[in-house]
Coordinates of C-alpha atoms in Angstrom, one line a residue:
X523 CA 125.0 77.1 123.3
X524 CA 128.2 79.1 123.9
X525 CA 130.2 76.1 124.9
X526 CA 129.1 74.0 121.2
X527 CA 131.6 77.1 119.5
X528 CA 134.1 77.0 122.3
X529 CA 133.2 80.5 123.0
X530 CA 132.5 82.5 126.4
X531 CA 131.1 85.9 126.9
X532 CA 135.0 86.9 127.4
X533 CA 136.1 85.3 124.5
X534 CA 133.4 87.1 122.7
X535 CA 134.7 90.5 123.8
X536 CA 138.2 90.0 123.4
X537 CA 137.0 89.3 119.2
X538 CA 134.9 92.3 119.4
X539 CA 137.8 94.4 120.6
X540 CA 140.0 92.5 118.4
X541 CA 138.2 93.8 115.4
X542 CA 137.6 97.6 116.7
X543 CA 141.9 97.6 117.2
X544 CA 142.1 100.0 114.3
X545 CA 138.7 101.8 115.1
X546 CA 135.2 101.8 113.6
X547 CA 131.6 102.5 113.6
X548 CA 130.9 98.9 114.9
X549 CA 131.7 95.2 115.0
X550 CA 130.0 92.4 115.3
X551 CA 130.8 88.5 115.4
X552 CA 128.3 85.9 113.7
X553 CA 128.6 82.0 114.8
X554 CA 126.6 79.3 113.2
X555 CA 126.2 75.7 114.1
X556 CA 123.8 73.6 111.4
X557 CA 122.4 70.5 110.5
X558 CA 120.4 70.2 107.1
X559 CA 119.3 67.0 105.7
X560 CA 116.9 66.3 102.5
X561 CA 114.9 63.2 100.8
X562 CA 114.4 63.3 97.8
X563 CA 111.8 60.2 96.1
X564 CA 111.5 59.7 92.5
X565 CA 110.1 56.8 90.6
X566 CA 109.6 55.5 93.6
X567 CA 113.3 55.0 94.3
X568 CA 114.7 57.1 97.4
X569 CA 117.1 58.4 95.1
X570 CA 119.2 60.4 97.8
X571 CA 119.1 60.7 101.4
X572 CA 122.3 63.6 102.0
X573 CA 122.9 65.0 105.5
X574 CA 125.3 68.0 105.9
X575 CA 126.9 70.0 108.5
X576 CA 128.0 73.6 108.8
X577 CA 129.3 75.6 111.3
X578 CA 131.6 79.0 111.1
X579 CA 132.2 82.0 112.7
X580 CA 131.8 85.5 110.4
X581 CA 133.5 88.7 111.8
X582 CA 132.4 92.0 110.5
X583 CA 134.2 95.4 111.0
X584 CA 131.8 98.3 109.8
X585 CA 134.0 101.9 109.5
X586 CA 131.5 104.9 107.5
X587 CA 130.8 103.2 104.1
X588 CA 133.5 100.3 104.2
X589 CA 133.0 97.1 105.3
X590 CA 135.3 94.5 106.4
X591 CA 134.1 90.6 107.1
X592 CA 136.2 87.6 107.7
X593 CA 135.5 84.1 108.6
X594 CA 136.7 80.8 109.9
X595 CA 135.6 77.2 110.3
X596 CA 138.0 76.5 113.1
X597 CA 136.6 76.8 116.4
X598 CA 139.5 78.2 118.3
X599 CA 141.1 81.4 119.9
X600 CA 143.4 81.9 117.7
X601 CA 141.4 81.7 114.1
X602 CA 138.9 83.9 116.0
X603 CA 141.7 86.6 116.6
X604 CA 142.5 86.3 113.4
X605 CA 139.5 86.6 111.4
X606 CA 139.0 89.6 113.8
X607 CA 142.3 91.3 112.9
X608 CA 141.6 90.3 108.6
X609 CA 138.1 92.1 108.9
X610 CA 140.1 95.1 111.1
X611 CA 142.5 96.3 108.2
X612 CA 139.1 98.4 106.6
X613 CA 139.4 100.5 109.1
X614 CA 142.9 102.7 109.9
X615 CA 142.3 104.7 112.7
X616 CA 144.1 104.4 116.4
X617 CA 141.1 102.2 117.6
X618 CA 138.3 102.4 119.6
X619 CA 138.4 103.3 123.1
X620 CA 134.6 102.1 123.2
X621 CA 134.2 100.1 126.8
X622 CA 131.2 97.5 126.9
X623 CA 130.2 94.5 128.5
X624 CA 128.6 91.1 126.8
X625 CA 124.9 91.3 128.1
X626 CA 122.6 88.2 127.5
X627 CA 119.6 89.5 125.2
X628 CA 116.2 87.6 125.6
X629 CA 114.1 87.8 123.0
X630 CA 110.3 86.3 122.5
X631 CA 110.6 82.8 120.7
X632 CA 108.1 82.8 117.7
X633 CA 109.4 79.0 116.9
X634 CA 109.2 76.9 120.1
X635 CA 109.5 73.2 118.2
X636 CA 110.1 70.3 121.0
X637 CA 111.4 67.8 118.7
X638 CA 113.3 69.1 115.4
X639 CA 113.3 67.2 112.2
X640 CA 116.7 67.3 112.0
X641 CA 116.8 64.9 115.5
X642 CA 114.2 62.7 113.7
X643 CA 115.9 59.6 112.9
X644 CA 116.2 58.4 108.8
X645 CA 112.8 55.9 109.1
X646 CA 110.6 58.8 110.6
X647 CA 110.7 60.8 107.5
X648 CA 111.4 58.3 104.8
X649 CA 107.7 56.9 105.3
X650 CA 106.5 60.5 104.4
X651 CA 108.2 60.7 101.4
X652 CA 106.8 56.8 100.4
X653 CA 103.4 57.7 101.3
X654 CA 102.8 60.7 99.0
X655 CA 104.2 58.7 96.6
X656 CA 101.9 56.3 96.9
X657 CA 98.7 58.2 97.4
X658 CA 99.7 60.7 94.4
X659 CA 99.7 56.9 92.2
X660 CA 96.6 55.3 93.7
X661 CA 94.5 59.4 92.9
X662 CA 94.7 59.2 89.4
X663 CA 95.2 56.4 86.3
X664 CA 96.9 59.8 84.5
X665 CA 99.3 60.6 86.9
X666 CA 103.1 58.9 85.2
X667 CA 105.6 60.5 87.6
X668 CA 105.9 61.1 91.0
X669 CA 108.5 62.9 93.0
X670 CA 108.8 64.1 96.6
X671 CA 111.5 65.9 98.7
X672 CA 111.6 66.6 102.1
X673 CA 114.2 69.3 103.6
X674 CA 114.7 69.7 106.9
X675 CA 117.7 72.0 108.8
X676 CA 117.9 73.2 112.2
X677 CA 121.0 76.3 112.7
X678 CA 122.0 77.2 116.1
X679 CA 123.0 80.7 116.2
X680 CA 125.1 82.7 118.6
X681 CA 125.4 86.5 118.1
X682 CA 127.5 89.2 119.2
X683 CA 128.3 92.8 118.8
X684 CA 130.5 96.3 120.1
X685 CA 127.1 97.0 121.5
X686 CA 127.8 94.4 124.3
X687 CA 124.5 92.6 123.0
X688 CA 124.7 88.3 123.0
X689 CA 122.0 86.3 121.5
X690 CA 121.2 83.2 121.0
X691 CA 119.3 82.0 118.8
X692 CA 118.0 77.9 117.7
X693 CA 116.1 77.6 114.7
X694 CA 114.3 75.1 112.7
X695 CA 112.9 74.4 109.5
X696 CA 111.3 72.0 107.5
X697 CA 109.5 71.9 104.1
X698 CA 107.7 68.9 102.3
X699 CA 107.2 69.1 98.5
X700 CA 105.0 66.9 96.0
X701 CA 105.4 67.6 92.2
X702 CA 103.0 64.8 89.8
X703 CA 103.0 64.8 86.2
X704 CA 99.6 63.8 84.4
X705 CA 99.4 63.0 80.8
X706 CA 96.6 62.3 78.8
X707 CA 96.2 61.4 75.1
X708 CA 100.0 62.2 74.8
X709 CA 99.9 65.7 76.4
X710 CA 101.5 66.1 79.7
X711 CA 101.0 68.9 82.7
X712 CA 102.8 68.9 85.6
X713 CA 100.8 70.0 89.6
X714 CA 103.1 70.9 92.3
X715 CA 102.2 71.8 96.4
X716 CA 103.9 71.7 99.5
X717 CA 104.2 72.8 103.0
X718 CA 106.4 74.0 105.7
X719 CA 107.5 76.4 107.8
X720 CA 109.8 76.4 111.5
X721 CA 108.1 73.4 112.8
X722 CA 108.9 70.1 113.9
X723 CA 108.5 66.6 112.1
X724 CA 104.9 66.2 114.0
X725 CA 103.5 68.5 111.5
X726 CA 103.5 65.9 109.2
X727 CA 100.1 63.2 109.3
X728 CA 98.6 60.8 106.7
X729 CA 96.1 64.2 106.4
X730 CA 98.7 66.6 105.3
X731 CA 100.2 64.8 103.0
X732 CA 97.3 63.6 101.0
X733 CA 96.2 67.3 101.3
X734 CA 99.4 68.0 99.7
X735 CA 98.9 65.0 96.8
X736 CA 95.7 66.0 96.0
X737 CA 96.7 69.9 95.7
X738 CA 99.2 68.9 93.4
X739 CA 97.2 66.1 91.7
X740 CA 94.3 68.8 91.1
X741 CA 96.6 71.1 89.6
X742 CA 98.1 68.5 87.0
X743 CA 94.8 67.6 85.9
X744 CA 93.2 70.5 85.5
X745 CA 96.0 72.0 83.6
X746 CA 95.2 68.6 80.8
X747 CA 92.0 70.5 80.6
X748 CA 92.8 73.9 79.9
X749 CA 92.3 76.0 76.8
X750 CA 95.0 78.7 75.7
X751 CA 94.3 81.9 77.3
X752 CA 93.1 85.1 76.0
X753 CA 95.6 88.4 75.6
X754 CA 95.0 91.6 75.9
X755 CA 93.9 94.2 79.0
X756 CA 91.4 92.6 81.4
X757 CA 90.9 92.5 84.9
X758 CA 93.0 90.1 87.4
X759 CA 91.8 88.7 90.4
X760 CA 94.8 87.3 92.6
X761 CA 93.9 84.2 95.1
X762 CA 94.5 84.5 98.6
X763 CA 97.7 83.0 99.9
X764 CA 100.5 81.9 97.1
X765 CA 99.4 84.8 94.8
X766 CA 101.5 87.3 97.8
X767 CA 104.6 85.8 95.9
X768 CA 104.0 88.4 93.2
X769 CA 103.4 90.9 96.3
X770 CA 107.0 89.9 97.4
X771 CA 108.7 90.1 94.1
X772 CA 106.6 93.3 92.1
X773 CA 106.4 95.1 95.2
X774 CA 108.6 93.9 98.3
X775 CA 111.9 93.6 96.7
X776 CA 111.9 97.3 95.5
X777 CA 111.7 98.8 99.2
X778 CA 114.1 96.8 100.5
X779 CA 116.7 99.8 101.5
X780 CA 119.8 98.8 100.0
X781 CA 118.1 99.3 96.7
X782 CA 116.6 102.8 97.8
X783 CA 120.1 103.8 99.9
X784 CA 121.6 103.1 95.9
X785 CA 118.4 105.0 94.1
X786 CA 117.9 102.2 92.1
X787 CA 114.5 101.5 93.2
X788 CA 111.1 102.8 91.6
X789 CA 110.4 103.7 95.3
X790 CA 113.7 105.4 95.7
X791 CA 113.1 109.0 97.6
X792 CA 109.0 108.2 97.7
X793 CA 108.6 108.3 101.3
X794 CA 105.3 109.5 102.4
X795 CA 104.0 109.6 98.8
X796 CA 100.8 107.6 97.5
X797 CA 102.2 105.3 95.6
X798 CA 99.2 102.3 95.8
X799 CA 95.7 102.2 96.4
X800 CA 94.3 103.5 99.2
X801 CA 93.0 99.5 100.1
X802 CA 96.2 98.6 100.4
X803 CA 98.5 98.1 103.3
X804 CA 100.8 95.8 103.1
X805 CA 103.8 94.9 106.0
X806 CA 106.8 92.9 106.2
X807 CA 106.7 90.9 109.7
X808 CA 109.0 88.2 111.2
X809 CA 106.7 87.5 114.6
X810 CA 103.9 85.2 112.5
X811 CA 104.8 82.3 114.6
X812 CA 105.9 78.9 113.0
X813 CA 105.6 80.4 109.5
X814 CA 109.1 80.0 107.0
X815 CA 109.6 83.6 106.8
X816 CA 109.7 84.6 111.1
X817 CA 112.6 85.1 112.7
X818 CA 113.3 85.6 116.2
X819 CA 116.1 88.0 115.8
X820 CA 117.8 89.3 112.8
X821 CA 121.2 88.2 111.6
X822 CA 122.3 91.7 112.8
X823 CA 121.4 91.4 116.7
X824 CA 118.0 93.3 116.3
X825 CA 114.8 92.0 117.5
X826 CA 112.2 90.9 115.2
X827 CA 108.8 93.1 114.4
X828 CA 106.0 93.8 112.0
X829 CA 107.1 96.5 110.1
X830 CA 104.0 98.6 108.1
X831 CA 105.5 99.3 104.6
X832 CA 102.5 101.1 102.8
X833 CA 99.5 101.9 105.0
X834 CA 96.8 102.8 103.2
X835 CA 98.1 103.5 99.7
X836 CA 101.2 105.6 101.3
X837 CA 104.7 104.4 101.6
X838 CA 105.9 105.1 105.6
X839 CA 109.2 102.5 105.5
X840 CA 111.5 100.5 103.9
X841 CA 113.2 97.3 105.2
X842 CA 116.5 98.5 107.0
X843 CA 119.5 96.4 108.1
X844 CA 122.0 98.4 110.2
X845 CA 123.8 99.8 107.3
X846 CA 121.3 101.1 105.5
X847 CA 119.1 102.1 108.7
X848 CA 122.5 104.4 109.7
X849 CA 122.6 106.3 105.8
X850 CA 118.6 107.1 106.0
X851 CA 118.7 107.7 110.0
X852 CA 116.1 105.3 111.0
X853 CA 115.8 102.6 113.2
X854 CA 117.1 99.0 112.0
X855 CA 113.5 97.3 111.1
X856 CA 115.1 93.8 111.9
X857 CA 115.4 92.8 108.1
X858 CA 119.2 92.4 108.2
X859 CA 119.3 88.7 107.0
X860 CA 122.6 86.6 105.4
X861 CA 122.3 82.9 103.9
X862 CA 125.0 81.7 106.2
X863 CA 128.4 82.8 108.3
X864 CA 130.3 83.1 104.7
X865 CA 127.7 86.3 104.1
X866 CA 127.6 89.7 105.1
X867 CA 124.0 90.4 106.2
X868 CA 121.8 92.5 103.5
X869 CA 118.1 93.9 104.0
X870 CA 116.0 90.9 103.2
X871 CA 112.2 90.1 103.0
X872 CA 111.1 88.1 106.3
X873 CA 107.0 87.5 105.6
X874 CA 105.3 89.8 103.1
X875 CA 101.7 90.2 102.9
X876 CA 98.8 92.7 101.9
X877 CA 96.3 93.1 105.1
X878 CA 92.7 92.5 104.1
X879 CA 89.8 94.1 103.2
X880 CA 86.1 94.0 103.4
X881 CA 84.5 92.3 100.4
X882 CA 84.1 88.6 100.4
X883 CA 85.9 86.8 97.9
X884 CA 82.9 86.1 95.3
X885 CA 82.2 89.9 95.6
X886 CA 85.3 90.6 93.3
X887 CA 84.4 87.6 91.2
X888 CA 80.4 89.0 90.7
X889 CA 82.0 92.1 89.7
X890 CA 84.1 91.0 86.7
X891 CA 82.2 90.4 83.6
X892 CA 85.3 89.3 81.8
X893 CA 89.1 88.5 83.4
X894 CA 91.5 86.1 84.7
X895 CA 91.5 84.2 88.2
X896 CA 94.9 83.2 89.7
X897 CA 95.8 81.1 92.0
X898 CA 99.5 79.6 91.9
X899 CA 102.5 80.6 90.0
X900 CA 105.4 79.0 89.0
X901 CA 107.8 82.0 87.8
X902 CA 108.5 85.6 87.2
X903 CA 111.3 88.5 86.5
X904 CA 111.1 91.8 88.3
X905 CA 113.4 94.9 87.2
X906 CA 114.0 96.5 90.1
X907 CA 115.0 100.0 89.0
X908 CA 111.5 100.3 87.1
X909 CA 109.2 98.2 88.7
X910 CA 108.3 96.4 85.7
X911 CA 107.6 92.8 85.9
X912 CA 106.3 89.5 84.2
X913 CA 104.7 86.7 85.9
X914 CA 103.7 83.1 84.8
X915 CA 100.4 81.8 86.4
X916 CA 100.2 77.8 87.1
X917 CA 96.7 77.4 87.8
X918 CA 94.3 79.7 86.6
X919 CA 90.9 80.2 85.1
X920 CA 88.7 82.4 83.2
X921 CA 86.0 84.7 84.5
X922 CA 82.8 84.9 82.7
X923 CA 79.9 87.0 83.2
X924 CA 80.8 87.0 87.2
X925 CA 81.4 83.5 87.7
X926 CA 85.1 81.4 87.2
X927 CA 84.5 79.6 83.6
X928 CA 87.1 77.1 82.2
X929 CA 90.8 76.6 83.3
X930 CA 93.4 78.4 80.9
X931 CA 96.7 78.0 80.1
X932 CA 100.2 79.1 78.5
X933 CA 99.8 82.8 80.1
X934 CA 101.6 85.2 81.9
X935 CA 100.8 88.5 83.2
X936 CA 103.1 91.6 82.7
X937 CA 103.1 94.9 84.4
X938 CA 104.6 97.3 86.6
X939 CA 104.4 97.5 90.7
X940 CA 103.4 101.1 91.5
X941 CA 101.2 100.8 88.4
X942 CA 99.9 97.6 89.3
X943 CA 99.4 98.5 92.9
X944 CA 97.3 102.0 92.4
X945 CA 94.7 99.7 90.1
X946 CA 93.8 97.2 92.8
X947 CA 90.2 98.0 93.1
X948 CA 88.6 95.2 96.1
X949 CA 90.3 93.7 98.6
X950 CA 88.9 90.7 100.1
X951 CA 88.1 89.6 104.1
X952 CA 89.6 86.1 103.4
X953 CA 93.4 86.9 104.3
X954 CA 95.9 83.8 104.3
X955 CA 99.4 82.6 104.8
X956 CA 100.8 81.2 101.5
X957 CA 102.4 77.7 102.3
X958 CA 106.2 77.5 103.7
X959 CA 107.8 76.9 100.4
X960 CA 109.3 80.0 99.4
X961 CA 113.0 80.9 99.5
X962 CA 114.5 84.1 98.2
X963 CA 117.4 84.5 96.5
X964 CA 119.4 88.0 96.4
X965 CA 122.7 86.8 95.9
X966 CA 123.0 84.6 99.2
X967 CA 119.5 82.4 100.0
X968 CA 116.7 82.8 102.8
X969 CA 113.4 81.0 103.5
X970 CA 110.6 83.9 103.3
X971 CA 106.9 83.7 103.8
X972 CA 104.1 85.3 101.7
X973 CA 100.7 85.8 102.3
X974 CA 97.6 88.1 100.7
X975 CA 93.8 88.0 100.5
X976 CA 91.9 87.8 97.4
X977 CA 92.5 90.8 95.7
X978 CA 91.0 92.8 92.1
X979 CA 93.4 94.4 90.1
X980 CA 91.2 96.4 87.6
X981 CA 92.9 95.9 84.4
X982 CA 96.4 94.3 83.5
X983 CA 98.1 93.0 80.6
X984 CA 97.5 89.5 80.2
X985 CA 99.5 87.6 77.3
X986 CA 98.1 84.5 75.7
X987 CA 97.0 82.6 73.1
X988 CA 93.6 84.0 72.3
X989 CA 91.9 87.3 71.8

């Protein structure tokens, strides 16, 4: 892959050194060759069919608490030497008399795809995008719009750092999406679902996709028969699988350790403190192979690991990227992530999820004489500093007397993550991976993964319509 940057292991350490000529902690060099492409099918009209190509080559220069970056996209010596020398000038000591060597790292592939979506040719995926079209139509006389997108990329990576580390690194991603709107009797409710994850266009069959329709067709019409939902505190019971989203935004966002290294974080200076249940463990990992959120190595050179963030009610790590790893004098936990070469890597989320239990699923709904069920969401605002959040529910329903009653509507649940976390009361055997739709936005944008079982949170604020 070193020869698609016109780059050699020489080259690379010539940079390296390049950018530790005035001295610093440590350097490293970040080269990125991608293809993205996207479908998107409305009306059914292929309203846009858009292929793009990036590639770039980001220099970093890391000296105590200053950072230097630079980058180029022009694939030469001399832009390489002089993105080097522009990151450099943070640092203003006599240089670094550091002596390495550039040493191939291997490192375990959790992503092996033969055939990428982005080598697919235009016909191969267009008929996916014309199909769910045209089974989403033929489910239902209610449903009045249709649209579906399909987003593929494949980014070929080469690493490099003061370290003498080199890494290569090839990785692929597609997602499918299917959002219907039903109406009926002039009200209309719109059902979305996807799927996704590092995998290759043979992930996609006539079965998938009318999975995928009639998830999204199901939502849309139940939603025409909900009633407004109650307010007030009652128990919530969180679905297995896209539910974790509120895991990754309530809870996983807040021990991310650029927010703790800053103390703006409700976990800040909490390590080794109880600060959830004692059924809860919940880990950040980046090895589940072929899901959105795994990575084979970070952005930052540092394999990729499943990293235990709260085990059993107790808080034992954040998510460290070198920088932040370096201030607390820890290990890097592999969660240094960036968008693309224009970004300076920051601790990011990989695949969050709470382990599972030992009820079964209906046990937590037996047990709940009055409450909410939720199984997708479609928004939400965390405060970070606080912990305090608000979510909005999709698809959800009313429990009554132990059993799930009537679909509801127009709700939203509001709390706060420690809070929220000590009250979980069951945690259910039925563990699962949301689907690979989710992507993360912290100033710069990553593809994440979520996951959780079916979990009881004893009471929460619920805001509706109805007492």
């Amino acid at each position: 892959m070193l020869d698609r940057f016109g780059l050699s292991p020489v080259l690379l350490k010539k940079v390296i050194q390049s950018a530790m000529s005035r001295g610093g902690d440590f350097a490293d060099v970040f080269c990125e060759y991608s293809q993205f492409s996207s479908l998107a099918l409305e009306e059914g009209i292929l309203k846009s069919a858009v292929t793009n190509l990036e590639k770039g080559v980001g220099i970093r220069v890391v000296k105590g608490e200053k950072t230097g970056y630079a980058y180029t996209e022009r694939f030469n010596e001399a832009q390489f030497l002089r993105a080097a020398k522009t990151a450099a000038a943070i640092a203003d000591d006599r240089g670094s008399d550091k002596s390495f060597e550039m040493e191939q790292v291997q490192v375990a592939n959790h992503y092996p795809v033969q055939h990428p979506a982005a080598n697919a040719a235009l016909d191969e995926k267009i008929k996916w995008v014309y199909l769910a079209d045209k089974l989403a139509r033929d489910a239902s006389s209610e449903v009045v719009r249709v649209s579906v997108t399909l987003a593929d990329s494949l980014r070929n990576l080469v690493m490099a750092d003061s370290e003498g580390r080199l890494v290569e690194d090839t990785q692929p991603m597609l997602r499918f999406g299917v959002s219907v709107i039903a109406e009926r009797n002039g009200q209309r409710q719109e059902g979305r679902s996807g799927d996704g994850g590092r995998i290759g266009l043979s992930f996609l069959s006539e079965e998938k996709v009318q999975d995928m329709v009639a998830r999204a067709v199901h939502e849309a019409l139940t939603l025409l028969d909900a009633r407004p939902a109650p307010a007030g505190m009652l128990p919530v019971i969180l679905a297995p699988g896209d539910s974790g989203i509120l895991l990754h935004e309530a809870i996983g966002h807040p021990l991310e350790a650029d927010f703790n290294r800053k103390k703006t974080s409700a976990y800040s200076e909490r390590m080794g403190e109880m600060v959830a249940s004692a059924q809860c463990t919940i880990c950040d990992d980046g090895t589940v192979d072929h899901d959105r959120g795994a990575i084979n190595v970070d952005d930052e050179l540092n394999r990729s690991e499943r990293t235990v963030l709260i085990e059993e009610g107790r808080l034992v790590s954040y998510m460290y990227d070198e920088l932040s790893a370096r201030y607390f004098k820890r290990a890097s936990t592999g969660n240094g992530r960036r968008e693309s070469y224009r970004y300076q890597p920051i601790p990011r989320m990989r695949t969050t999820y709470m382990l599972p239990g030992t009820f079964s699923p209906d046990e937590l709904i037996a047990s709940t004489e009055k409450g909410i069920y939720c199984k997708t969401f479609k928004g939400g605002q965390v405060d970070i500093s606080n912990g305090n959040f608000i979510f909005v529910p999709s698809e959800a329903y009313l429990i009554e007397d132990g059993k799930l009653s009537y679909p509801i509507k127009n709700l939203s649940l509001i709390g706060n993550g420690p809070d929220v976390l000590s009250k979980v009361s069951m945690v259910a055997d039925d563990f699962r991976l949301s689907a690979g739709i989710w992507t993360c936005g912290k100033g710069q944008s990553v593809p994440v993964g979520v996951g959780l079982p079916t979990v009881k949170i004893s009471e929460m604020t619920v805001g509706g319509q109805s007492e």
